[in-house]
């Protein structure tokens, strides 16, 4: 059975990335449809009433890597964006002991001082250093990472440029980047702090959303990944969306529709239809064929958006969603890791890990 | 929850405004009365009590304590005998200032330091880095409260409580007792007036407080808030961390960092040629001096009050003067044919109640830093920028003889 409607773009999977892609495509004037196999959009960013009267944000539960460009380009405020700040982090200890950190640096100093006055001071030094690392990496976050395995002269030139940028950073920032790539969160924290409670509190950034532990090799890089997130410029801080992260993907869905895009739920895709080396549509699970005319080889920016949706399998999409994978992670994986490997002779720890899938 | 100082219960009843603010996480009052200027006059006319307990306090002991401080501090603490204090600063390797503070030399091998920002780990890490083993750095921040008793009658009040204060010259200190409580009194302060700072063990704080207040009754002694102190410190030409300069430790770029020369602290470096010490930052500082490569200097600005009034009156409003103290940056322009020829900025600006004119602490390039040089300072009048004539002046702006003179008998 063939559907009569001809789409310019078919986005398979209505997770937050799929929805954002679709919104951009629709905004660009393409006739766009999002196919979501579940009854609701959101992918790993969903909030569902699992028990009558109680809503649960099942997987991804906080927001910090959402780039401001997306908010503005898609006019998300008009569609209900409401990210509330997470003002405190609580670390329970043994025997009723705890550490409660908040948005005030002096109050945090006194709180940490209950365990170690030196740590209270060191925490400031470490935070400032990490903020400087993030500041150094930020310009790269919004750019498309160069292809680190290509032998194309243009790609090689981009990699050289990137390496020159990193080599040009202050030495303490470069050293810290190396540590994030090569060391576990625990190893880095042991160098700066003595209080286990404070270390535990910070190390959570190195394991959240992954199966890593604070002594896993990749936890340093995961920590940096989370630090690259921000809440209104507060590095590593998180926000909670009104009505959960499902509330956020509902905002995205409204944005898609406001630009004329169509969202179809309960609508799984069987496979992409290829003919003559080109994709020409999607076969749905119910046997319907959707026609889509696209050319993923044209238009660099759109190309990039297409790529992330079309060239991965469904299982990869869901795995990626769990990590809230965005440009940052691509950047970390493709760029920093390459750089780390290229200078792995410094004998720190092992080469950097492969982080999830994107 | 914010912390409270050991004097909190004593100070609370004086708080007419109901306003506390935070200083290093402690509750302190910006002003107790509604008028900061009234409190300011306690510093200049009678006597004031300021709770400076939130300052970080460190004790440095051990046979190598002197050489440790000689390696860290810009001024040579060996010039200080036991019983003397010194105002100094410490820098990073690039010669950029980390902090300023006062060091009390309690005895041959015991020093107490106050600092605005935590420095325990920093000092300990430097001792380790320099392999200075027999030096011990302890945090005494919570062990002591400090009361600054400042103003022309400060001596009259303190001398009722201890005879030892009579022998204190400027920057001397003595360990003595008030009402049987051990105290350390230094003739120091941040007001540019006659004054003392009293270190009191936290558990004796309230007892000594009541002694001071009782002794001060005939002299109109009052507690003052930070705003009054800040007004006095600008007149005294004393720079404030995070207002007139930033610690190099938490700066992002060198533009935010400053060397002692750039901060107008060249006087701290006067004896450098006869001083063989290798303190942190010395190489960079000496290079900057010999190459004259300082980017600016920190100077005093005396604002022309006629001109200041004029730009307001011409706009149809009275010039604001009372309780005027401002820490937001004001741009300064070169007086030339070019309009708005940016030259530097003022980091502190206030109307001096005693000099009856606006004054400022400013950063200016070397060619504009000579006393007598005229510049324009930008003042906002009904939300529009106006230029006002100002003249570079040596600081302090106000420097009473009583600040350094030995008090004789009762001061009237």
XYZ file of C-alpha atoms in Angstrom:
770
model
C 0.000 0.000 0.000
C 1.430 3.322 -1.024
C 0.589 6.553 0.670
C -0.293 9.340 -1.731
C 1.470 12.001 0.214
C 4.921 12.912 -0.991
C 7.290 14.037 1.789
C 10.496 15.945 1.383
C 11.855 14.508 4.614
C 10.921 11.532 6.740
C 12.435 11.433 10.195
C 12.446 7.994 11.746
C 12.144 8.183 15.500
C 10.559 10.993 17.492
C 13.181 11.325 20.207
C 14.498 14.754 21.118
C 17.055 14.653 18.316
C 14.533 13.475 15.765
C 12.088 16.159 16.782
C 14.718 18.886 16.618
C 15.842 17.673 13.204
C 12.255 17.602 11.992
C 11.568 21.092 13.337
C 14.598 22.483 11.501
C 13.617 20.682 8.294
C 10.030 21.889 8.512
C 11.209 25.401 9.277
C 13.405 25.236 6.177
C 10.228 24.668 4.164
C 10.481 20.935 3.641
C 7.373 18.814 3.926
C 8.408 16.797 6.936
C 6.992 13.860 8.852
C 8.234 12.260 12.087
C 7.574 8.534 12.531
C 7.373 7.385 16.156
C 6.618 3.770 16.940
C 5.495 4.455 20.491
C 2.208 6.152 21.398
C 4.139 9.260 22.477
C 7.126 11.166 21.170
C 10.211 11.794 23.247
C 12.311 8.655 22.847
C 14.423 8.526 25.976
C 13.098 11.902 27.081
C 9.592 10.977 28.117
C 7.345 11.467 31.108
C 4.583 8.894 31.506
C 1.830 8.173 33.987
C 3.033 4.736 35.065
C 0.825 4.646 38.136
C -2.505 6.447 37.898
C -2.041 9.963 39.218
C 1.776 9.785 39.215
C 3.964 10.847 36.354
C 7.453 9.465 35.942
C 10.304 10.837 33.917
C 11.547 7.427 32.986
C 15.001 7.842 31.454
C 16.683 11.135 30.715
C 15.659 13.459 33.536
C 17.700 16.664 33.343
C 18.673 19.224 30.767
C 22.053 20.851 30.402
C 23.386 20.227 26.905
C 20.600 21.961 25.016
C 22.282 24.592 22.892
C 20.791 28.095 23.045
C 20.780 28.179 19.230
C 18.094 25.506 19.205
C 15.957 27.426 21.710
C 16.111 30.531 19.546
C 15.957 28.977 16.085
C 12.886 26.946 16.974
C 11.300 29.649 19.166
C 10.956 27.128 21.983
C 9.967 29.753 24.586
C 6.790 30.355 22.606
C 6.032 26.640 22.752
C 6.370 26.352 26.511
C 10.080 25.925 27.266
C 10.437 26.115 31.056
C 13.781 24.861 32.371
C 13.987 25.370 36.124
C 17.392 25.528 37.809
C 18.628 22.659 39.941
C 19.934 24.721 42.829
C 21.304 22.050 45.146
C 23.143 18.777 44.995
C 22.971 16.409 47.924
C 25.512 13.732 48.728
C 24.548 11.303 51.472
C 27.324 9.697 53.495
C 27.503 7.112 56.256
C 25.930 7.532 59.710
C 23.654 10.366 58.665
C 26.544 12.420 57.304
C 25.920 14.420 54.148
C 27.152 17.257 51.976
C 24.743 19.791 50.503
C 26.166 22.145 47.901
C 24.305 25.026 46.325
C 24.707 28.103 44.173
C 26.716 30.237 46.656
C 30.471 29.812 46.654
C 30.955 31.000 50.230
C 28.202 28.785 51.598
C 29.779 25.883 49.703
C 33.139 26.764 51.233
C 31.736 26.445 54.739
C 29.852 23.263 53.896
C 32.975 21.573 52.514
C 35.018 22.959 55.419
C 33.005 20.720 57.727
C 35.051 17.901 56.220
C 38.209 19.583 54.968
C 39.196 23.248 54.894
C 41.824 22.496 52.278
C 39.226 20.818 50.085
C 36.961 23.841 50.400
C 39.759 25.921 48.902
C 40.823 23.286 46.398
C 37.250 22.929 45.151
C 37.409 26.549 43.990
C 40.705 26.013 42.184
C 39.433 22.856 40.521
C 36.122 24.468 39.521
C 37.926 27.447 38.006
C 40.292 25.194 36.076
C 37.428 23.072 34.725
C 35.492 26.202 33.777
C 38.535 27.364 31.834
C 38.747 23.976 30.109
C 35.083 24.255 29.115
C 35.618 27.811 27.927
C 38.506 26.622 25.766
C 36.446 23.810 24.265
C 33.206 25.759 23.835
C 34.052 27.338 20.465
C 34.386 23.800 19.082
C 31.134 22.516 20.510
C 28.869 24.307 18.059
C 30.995 23.452 15.049
C 30.864 20.311 12.954
C 33.744 18.093 14.019
C 36.261 17.285 11.321
C 36.488 13.724 10.099
C 39.406 12.388 12.070
C 39.918 9.202 10.070
C 39.625 10.690 6.603
C 42.663 11.063 4.373
C 41.010 13.838 2.386
C 43.352 16.860 2.349
C 40.507 19.164 3.398
C 39.714 16.980 6.429
C 43.394 16.614 7.260
C 43.795 20.372 7.119
C 40.869 20.786 9.508
C 42.430 18.291 11.897
C 45.735 20.166 11.753
C 43.906 23.390 12.533
C 42.178 21.773 15.445
C 45.371 20.343 16.831
C 47.011 23.727 16.515
C 44.138 25.267 18.455
C 44.531 22.733 21.244
C 48.319 23.056 21.250
C 47.873 26.820 21.560
C 45.876 26.565 24.777
C 47.524 27.377 28.126
C 49.515 24.440 29.442
C 47.374 23.880 32.540
C 44.268 23.630 30.364
C 45.961 21.195 27.974
C 47.138 19.068 30.898
C 43.628 18.997 32.311
C 42.157 17.967 28.951
C 44.694 15.148 28.828
C 43.659 14.063 32.295
C 39.990 14.042 31.337
C 40.808 11.890 28.328
C 43.231 9.508 29.977
C 42.242 9.268 33.619
C 39.257 8.178 35.647
C 37.255 10.715 37.632
C 38.586 9.123 40.822
C 42.205 9.509 39.739
C 41.714 13.200 38.957
C 39.803 13.844 42.179
C 42.436 12.086 44.297
C 44.934 14.614 43.049
C 42.886 17.601 44.215
C 40.789 16.501 47.175
C 40.942 14.456 50.359
C 37.301 14.222 51.480
C 35.627 11.053 50.188
C 32.214 12.639 50.488
C 33.144 15.563 48.248
C 34.898 13.242 45.812
C 31.780 11.064 45.657
C 29.611 14.087 45.027
C 31.725 15.286 42.114
C 32.425 11.813 40.734
C 28.724 11.319 40.065
C 29.238 13.566 37.026
C 31.669 10.966 35.736
C 29.235 8.066 35.786
C 25.737 9.435 35.276
C 23.894 7.994 32.296
C 26.505 5.340 31.701
C 27.516 1.972 33.058
C 30.856 3.390 34.165
C 32.071 3.602 37.745
C 34.195 6.435 39.149
C 37.301 4.296 38.651
C 36.395 3.328 35.087
C 38.865 4.761 32.611
C 36.181 6.610 30.704
C 34.723 8.387 33.748
C 37.070 11.366 33.310
C 35.775 12.012 29.829
C 32.169 11.524 30.931
C 32.778 14.047 33.706
C 34.063 16.578 31.176
C 31.101 15.808 28.936
C 28.741 16.720 31.751
C 30.744 19.810 32.615
C 30.374 21.023 29.043
C 26.675 21.216 29.759
C 25.536 24.382 31.404
C 22.598 26.212 32.878
C 22.658 29.827 31.685
C 26.429 29.843 31.635
C 26.905 27.932 34.903
C 29.183 25.165 33.721
C 28.091 21.646 34.609
C 24.823 22.809 36.126
C 21.546 21.157 35.209
C 17.988 22.261 34.763
C 14.734 20.412 35.153
C 12.022 20.942 32.582
C 8.477 21.616 33.695
C 6.534 18.343 33.494
C 9.763 16.389 33.214
C 11.899 15.828 30.170
C 8.732 14.494 28.551
C 7.442 18.018 28.970
C 10.429 19.230 27.012
C 9.894 16.823 24.109
C 6.251 17.935 24.030
C 7.574 21.481 23.549
C 9.656 20.165 20.651
C 6.637 18.396 19.194
C 4.662 21.659 19.281
C 7.570 23.380 17.550
C 7.594 20.736 14.796
C 3.884 21.200 14.235
C 4.099 24.998 14.331
C 6.457 24.854 11.366
C 3.996 22.661 9.474
C 5.624 19.328 10.240
C 3.571 16.183 10.848
C 4.106 13.786 13.743
C 2.709 10.279 13.496
C 2.790 8.149 16.645
C 2.144 4.387 16.886
C 3.893 4.270 13.572
C 7.028 2.128 13.444
C 9.338 2.082 10.456
C 10.258 -1.307 8.994
C 13.105 -0.083 6.811
C 14.277 2.628 4.494
C 13.552 1.921 0.848
C 16.658 2.182 -1.291
C 16.596 2.241 -5.046
C 19.479 3.049 -7.383
C 21.700 3.989 -4.505
C 19.194 6.532 -3.257
C 16.665 6.309 -0.518
C 13.202 6.918 -1.831
C 10.984 6.335 1.143
C 10.202 4.312 4.212
C 8.265 1.077 4.580
C 6.156 1.228 7.728
C 5.509 -1.730 9.975
C 1.855 -1.748 8.913
C 2.951 -2.239 5.316
C 2.373 1.322 4.133
C 5.022 2.892 1.963
C 5.838 6.522 2.591
C 7.511 8.430 -0.220
C 10.287 10.758 0.628
C 12.453 12.706 -1.734
C 15.683 13.692 -0.215
C 19.217 13.966 -1.176
C 21.404 13.470 1.813
C 24.494 14.480 -0.125
C 23.539 18.105 -0.501
C 23.487 20.943 1.932
C 26.110 20.499 4.589
C 24.069 21.617 7.550
C 21.005 19.630 6.656
C 23.238 16.783 5.688
C 24.569 16.688 9.173
C 21.087 16.602 10.620
C 19.994 13.880 8.195
C 23.019 11.823 9.001
C 22.312 11.609 12.637
C 18.807 10.308 11.961
C 19.142 8.186 8.892
C 22.418 6.442 9.165
C 21.904 4.725 12.449
C 19.751 1.774 13.323
C 16.857 2.056 15.730
C 18.788 0.382 18.492
C 21.550 2.875 18.026
C 19.064 5.713 18.175
C 17.765 4.558 21.518
C 21.254 3.965 22.885
C 22.255 7.410 21.745
C 19.201 9.009 23.275
C 20.052 7.611 26.659
C 23.177 9.680 26.663
C 21.496 12.814 25.340
C 24.032 12.681 22.600
C 24.571 15.971 20.904
C 27.339 17.677 19.066
C 29.335 17.766 22.265
C 29.726 14.048 22.440
C 30.563 13.808 18.768
C 33.115 16.447 19.371
C 34.589 14.681 22.358
C 34.750 11.377 20.623
C 35.981 12.452 17.228
C 38.263 15.238 18.200
C 39.624 14.968 21.687
C 40.098 11.269 21.497
C 41.976 11.607 18.267
C 44.118 14.249 19.826
C 44.600 12.100 22.868
C 45.673 9.145 20.813
C 47.987 11.212 18.729
C 49.760 12.333 21.862
C 49.241 9.185 23.885
C 52.999 8.845 24.213
C 52.851 11.014 27.309
C 52.358 7.773 29.197
C 49.435 8.880 31.331
C 46.702 6.265 31.266
C 45.262 4.301 28.405
C 43.836 5.877 25.260
C 40.410 7.346 25.594
C 37.285 5.237 25.574
C 34.526 4.907 23.074
C 31.570 6.662 24.575
C 28.177 5.222 23.720
C 27.068 5.519 20.131
C 26.166 8.538 18.138
C 22.657 28.728 56.367
C 25.017 31.666 56.601
C 27.621 31.582 59.357
C 27.685 34.122 62.157
C 30.709 35.794 63.712
C 31.529 35.544 67.423
C 30.116 39.073 67.885
C 26.817 38.355 66.165
C 24.675 38.361 69.297
C 26.242 41.645 70.420
C 25.690 43.319 67.046
C 22.148 42.153 66.366
C 20.442 44.690 68.674
C 22.111 47.568 66.803
C 20.730 46.596 63.409
C 18.134 49.328 62.801
C 17.938 48.578 59.071
C 17.219 44.871 59.386
C 19.644 44.268 56.525
C 22.369 41.688 56.729
C 24.606 40.821 53.840
C 27.140 38.068 53.339
C 30.892 38.407 53.634
C 32.726 35.144 52.973
C 29.546 33.356 54.010
C 29.120 35.232 57.325
C 26.321 37.619 58.214
C 27.614 41.186 58.350
C 25.792 44.506 58.248
C 26.255 46.918 55.345
C 25.090 49.565 57.834
C 23.403 49.437 61.217
C 21.771 52.854 61.011
C 19.975 54.186 57.954
C 22.833 56.569 57.175
C 26.211 55.186 56.142
C 27.633 58.687 56.299
C 26.661 58.986 59.976
C 28.577 55.761 60.635
C 31.457 57.016 58.524
C 31.756 60.030 60.860
C 32.283 57.687 63.779
C 35.549 56.769 62.039
C 36.576 60.354 61.366
C 35.082 62.147 64.357
C 34.623 59.783 67.299
C 35.222 56.033 67.400
C 33.795 53.021 65.617
C 33.720 49.256 66.043
C 33.848 47.075 62.946
C 33.560 43.305 63.064
C 36.127 41.951 60.599
C 35.947 38.368 61.840
C 35.088 36.882 58.405
C 38.700 37.503 57.326
C 40.660 34.263 56.959
C 43.327 33.957 59.641
C 46.388 31.769 59.468
C 49.173 31.019 61.920
C 52.604 30.285 60.530
C 55.077 28.700 62.900
C 58.270 26.647 62.827
C 61.971 27.352 62.488
C 61.527 28.011 58.772
C 58.441 30.218 59.094
C 60.442 33.367 58.403
C 62.142 32.013 55.294
C 58.808 30.628 54.091
C 57.208 34.073 54.296
C 60.281 35.644 52.730
C 59.824 33.325 49.766
C 56.134 34.042 49.395
C 55.601 37.698 50.279
C 56.539 40.676 48.136
C 57.765 42.703 51.135
C 60.528 41.328 53.336
C 58.950 40.306 56.626
C 62.442 40.147 58.177
C 62.221 43.950 58.337
C 59.523 43.350 60.936
C 60.635 42.662 64.509
C 58.523 40.550 66.857
C 55.787 42.937 67.982
C 55.458 44.569 64.584
C 53.082 44.121 61.678
C 53.347 44.624 57.957
C 50.920 45.223 55.118
C 52.033 43.191 52.122
C 50.893 41.254 49.084
C 51.735 37.948 47.460
C 52.026 37.163 43.772
C 52.125 34.277 41.346
C 55.189 33.413 39.250
C 54.184 35.938 36.604
C 54.238 38.726 39.164
C 50.460 39.061 39.242
C 48.962 39.788 42.638
C 47.108 36.942 44.335
C 46.110 38.825 47.470
C 47.016 41.467 49.980
C 46.978 41.105 53.740
C 48.506 42.049 57.058
C 51.140 39.889 58.764
C 51.628 40.149 62.507
C 55.018 38.987 63.763
C 53.986 37.582 67.131
C 57.425 36.215 68.009
C 60.641 35.157 66.300
C 58.983 32.160 64.664
C 55.280 32.871 64.889
C 53.343 34.922 62.379
C 49.625 35.603 61.995
C 48.173 36.529 58.640
C 44.793 37.847 57.620
C 43.556 37.378 54.081
C 40.304 38.060 52.273
C 40.228 34.742 50.431
C 41.089 31.238 51.670
C 44.816 30.562 51.365
C 45.539 27.607 53.638
C 45.972 25.101 50.845
C 47.859 27.643 48.767
C 50.402 28.355 51.521
C 50.804 24.667 52.313
C 51.269 23.756 48.660
C 53.928 26.457 48.282
C 55.772 25.196 51.364
C 55.725 21.742 49.817
C 56.812 22.995 46.412
C 59.715 24.945 47.903
C 60.629 21.955 50.103
C 60.425 24.078 53.249
C 59.791 21.382 55.816
C 59.822 23.018 59.236
C 56.955 25.384 58.684
C 53.458 24.797 59.981
C 50.443 26.606 58.608
C 47.281 26.462 60.714
C 43.830 27.817 60.050
C 42.692 30.011 62.972
C 39.764 31.610 61.172
C 37.136 30.328 63.572
C 39.315 30.525 66.673
C 39.364 34.320 66.719
C 37.059 37.240 66.221
C 38.601 40.533 65.167
C 37.242 43.947 66.086
C 38.607 47.020 64.367
C 38.334 49.968 66.717
C 38.963 53.006 64.554
C 38.667 56.737 64.965
C 40.253 59.648 66.797
C 39.065 58.323 70.176
C 40.178 54.736 69.600
C 43.151 55.247 71.894
C 41.038 56.887 74.568
C 38.750 53.864 74.635
C 41.391 51.143 74.520
C 43.746 52.821 76.986
C 41.038 52.501 79.651
C 41.228 48.746 79.258
C 44.966 48.162 78.950
C 48.077 50.244 79.545
C 49.967 48.393 76.848
C 48.257 50.243 74.038
C 50.096 53.455 74.874
C 53.381 52.142 73.511
C 51.959 51.105 70.171
C 53.321 53.029 67.220
C 51.825 52.667 63.767
C 51.912 48.948 62.804
C 53.103 47.829 66.248
C 51.339 45.048 68.074
C 51.085 43.760 71.619
C 49.703 40.667 73.294
C 47.908 41.675 76.450
C 44.680 41.184 78.373
C 41.331 42.916 78.460
C 39.215 41.950 81.473
C 41.493 38.924 81.947
C 40.881 37.760 78.401
C 44.040 37.373 76.307
C 43.934 39.677 73.277
C 46.335 40.717 70.532
C 46.138 44.377 69.615
C 47.777 45.799 66.501
C 47.792 49.442 65.519
C 46.434 48.693 62.088
C 43.202 49.194 60.194
C 41.584 49.817 56.854
C 40.322 53.339 57.505
C 43.386 55.565 57.260
C 42.673 56.909 60.726
C 43.942 56.333 64.225
C 42.889 52.822 65.009
C 43.577 49.340 66.298
C 42.566 45.820 65.478
C 41.875 43.508 68.406
C 42.130 39.735 68.025
C 39.941 38.047 70.614
C 39.500 34.325 71.189
C 36.017 33.443 69.936
C 34.825 32.257 73.350
C 35.838 35.613 74.905
C 34.393 37.706 72.105
C 31.213 38.836 73.820
C 32.965 39.632 77.091
C 35.557 41.859 75.419
C 32.895 43.437 73.223
C 31.005 44.640 76.296
C 34.218 46.054 77.813
C 34.906 48.043 74.645
C 31.353 49.339 74.391
C 31.350 50.353 78.050
C 34.699 52.104 77.724
C 33.467 53.857 74.587
C 30.239 55.210 76.066
C 31.640 58.668 76.738
C 33.008 58.787 73.182
C 29.853 57.883 71.246
C 31.260 54.530 70.203
C 29.041 52.726 67.659
C 29.293 49.629 65.501
C 29.678 50.503 61.835
C 28.860 48.565 58.702
C 30.934 47.786 55.644
C 29.712 50.815 53.672
C 31.197 53.286 56.158
C 34.443 51.316 56.174
C 34.572 51.361 52.387
C 34.094 55.114 52.258
C 36.970 55.580 54.683
C 39.224 53.154 52.815
C 38.880 55.035 49.519
C 39.897 58.260 51.259
C 42.810 56.300 52.710
C 43.774 55.081 49.228
C 43.425 51.415 50.203
C 42.501 48.980 47.441
C 39.809 46.380 47.876
C 39.987 42.862 46.435
C 37.283 42.166 43.834
C 36.654 45.896 43.554
C 39.938 47.596 42.656
C 41.717 44.397 41.678
C 41.112 40.680 41.217
C 43.081 37.748 42.497
C 45.193 36.266 39.736
C 44.113 32.868 41.046
C 40.582 33.162 39.730
C 41.204 35.426 36.759
C 40.510 34.163 33.237
C 42.864 36.392 31.296
C 45.868 38.597 32.078
C 43.752 41.684 31.417
C 42.100 40.926 34.768
C 45.422 40.457 36.534
C 47.643 43.199 37.914
C 51.200 43.461 39.186
C 52.200 45.405 42.312
C 53.529 48.200 40.081
C 50.226 48.420 38.237
C 48.368 48.519 41.560
C 50.400 51.500 42.695
C 52.304 49.393 45.208
C 55.765 50.294 43.893
C 56.489 51.488 47.424
C 56.481 47.829 48.480
C 59.369 47.275 46.052
C 61.472 50.271 47.067
C 64.268 48.279 48.705
C 64.449 45.589 46.087
C 68.017 46.425 45.057
C 69.265 45.702 48.599
C 67.004 42.709 49.012
C 68.483 39.386 47.829
C 65.320 37.311 48.421
C 63.900 35.158 45.645
C 60.224 35.617 46.373
C 57.563 34.267 44.030
C 57.066 36.641 41.120
C 60.230 38.650 41.733
C 61.788 37.902 38.344
C 58.681 39.001 36.475
C 58.223 42.080 38.647
C 61.850 43.192 38.196
C 61.583 42.652 34.464
C 58.481 44.809 34.367
C 60.187 47.548 36.350
C 63.351 47.561 34.232
C 61.414 47.460 30.961
C 58.800 49.906 32.217
C 56.313 47.478 30.708
C 53.534 47.978 33.245
C 50.288 48.415 31.319
C 48.800 51.005 33.660
C 49.072 52.488 37.110
C 46.529 52.759 39.878
C 46.140 56.385 40.913
C 43.890 58.669 42.876
C 41.535 60.996 41.039
C 40.284 64.198 42.505
C 37.087 65.087 40.661
C 36.483 68.788 39.999
C 33.404 69.462 42.096
C 32.448 72.600 40.121
C 32.381 70.535 36.960
C 30.609 67.681 38.741
C 27.887 70.074 39.909
C 27.698 71.784 36.539
C 26.845 68.664 34.511
C 24.021 67.951 36.920
C 22.700 71.494 37.305
C 22.715 72.057 33.545
C 20.581 68.960 33.170
C 18.160 70.354 35.721
C 18.925 68.176 38.750
C 20.933 68.456 41.946
C 24.249 66.625 41.951
C 24.019 63.448 44.085
C 26.586 63.526 46.854
C 25.265 62.156 50.113
C 25.929 58.464 50.816
C 27.492 58.188 47.373
C 29.841 55.211 47.134
C 30.049 53.247 43.942
C 32.010 50.156 42.883
C 30.829 49.978 39.286
C 33.358 50.892 36.623
C 33.410 54.459 35.311
C 35.232 55.155 32.053
C 38.009 57.734 31.875
C 38.950 59.627 28.725
C 42.008 61.482 27.569
C 41.373 65.210 27.204
C 42.245 65.649 23.553
C 40.761 66.799 20.262
C 39.334 63.334 19.836
C 35.949 62.793 21.405
C 35.583 59.958 23.927
C 39.265 59.046 23.713
C 39.192 56.082 26.123
C 42.140 55.957 28.513
C 41.181 53.860 31.521
C 38.612 53.480 34.247
C 37.766 54.201 37.845
C 37.181 51.114 39.978
C 35.914 52.995 43.047
C 34.101 56.332 43.003
C 32.621 58.202 45.946
C 31.748 61.565 47.347
C 34.144 62.216 50.200
C 32.124 63.573 53.126
C 35.196 65.205 54.641
C 36.826 66.586 51.485
C 33.462 67.645 50.042
C 34.265 66.453 46.537
C 34.026 63.255 44.539
C 37.161 61.121 44.510
C 38.042 57.940 42.670
C 40.602 55.161 42.406
C 41.547 54.829 38.760
C 43.659 52.801 36.333
C 45.458 55.004 33.845
C 48.262 54.521 31.308
C 51.717 55.696 32.404
C 51.588 58.989 30.496
C 48.413 60.007 32.317
C 49.421 58.718 35.751
C 51.505 61.703 36.896
C 49.945 63.761 39.677
C 48.395 66.899 38.226
C 47.380 65.292 34.924
C 43.868 66.186 33.868
C 41.449 63.601 32.484
C 37.710 63.293 31.924
C 35.667 60.869 33.995
C 32.320 59.721 32.666
C 29.372 60.365 34.942
C 25.840 59.302 34.088
C 23.319 62.117 34.481
C 19.700 61.133 33.862
C 20.975 58.003 32.115
C 23.223 59.895 29.693
C 27.024 60.023 29.778
C 28.705 63.321 30.687
C 32.385 64.065 31.059
C 33.671 65.674 34.225
C 37.141 67.087 34.782
C 39.319 65.135 37.210
C 42.945 65.482 38.259
C 45.384 62.725 39.133
C 46.357 62.934 42.763
C 48.686 61.000 45.020
C 46.818 58.833 47.517
C 45.808 58.830 50.349
C 43.278 61.574 49.739
C 42.875 62.100 53.484
C 45.785 61.411 55.794
C 45.407 62.781 59.323
C 48.534 63.072 61.475
C 46.842 61.043 64.212
C 46.945 57.974 61.962
C 50.662 57.484 62.606
C 51.439 59.777 65.541
C 51.999 58.352 69.038
C 48.924 59.372 71.086
C 49.875 61.383 74.188
C 47.481 61.488 77.112
C 43.821 61.715 76.362
C 43.069 62.861 72.834
C 40.468 65.592 72.702
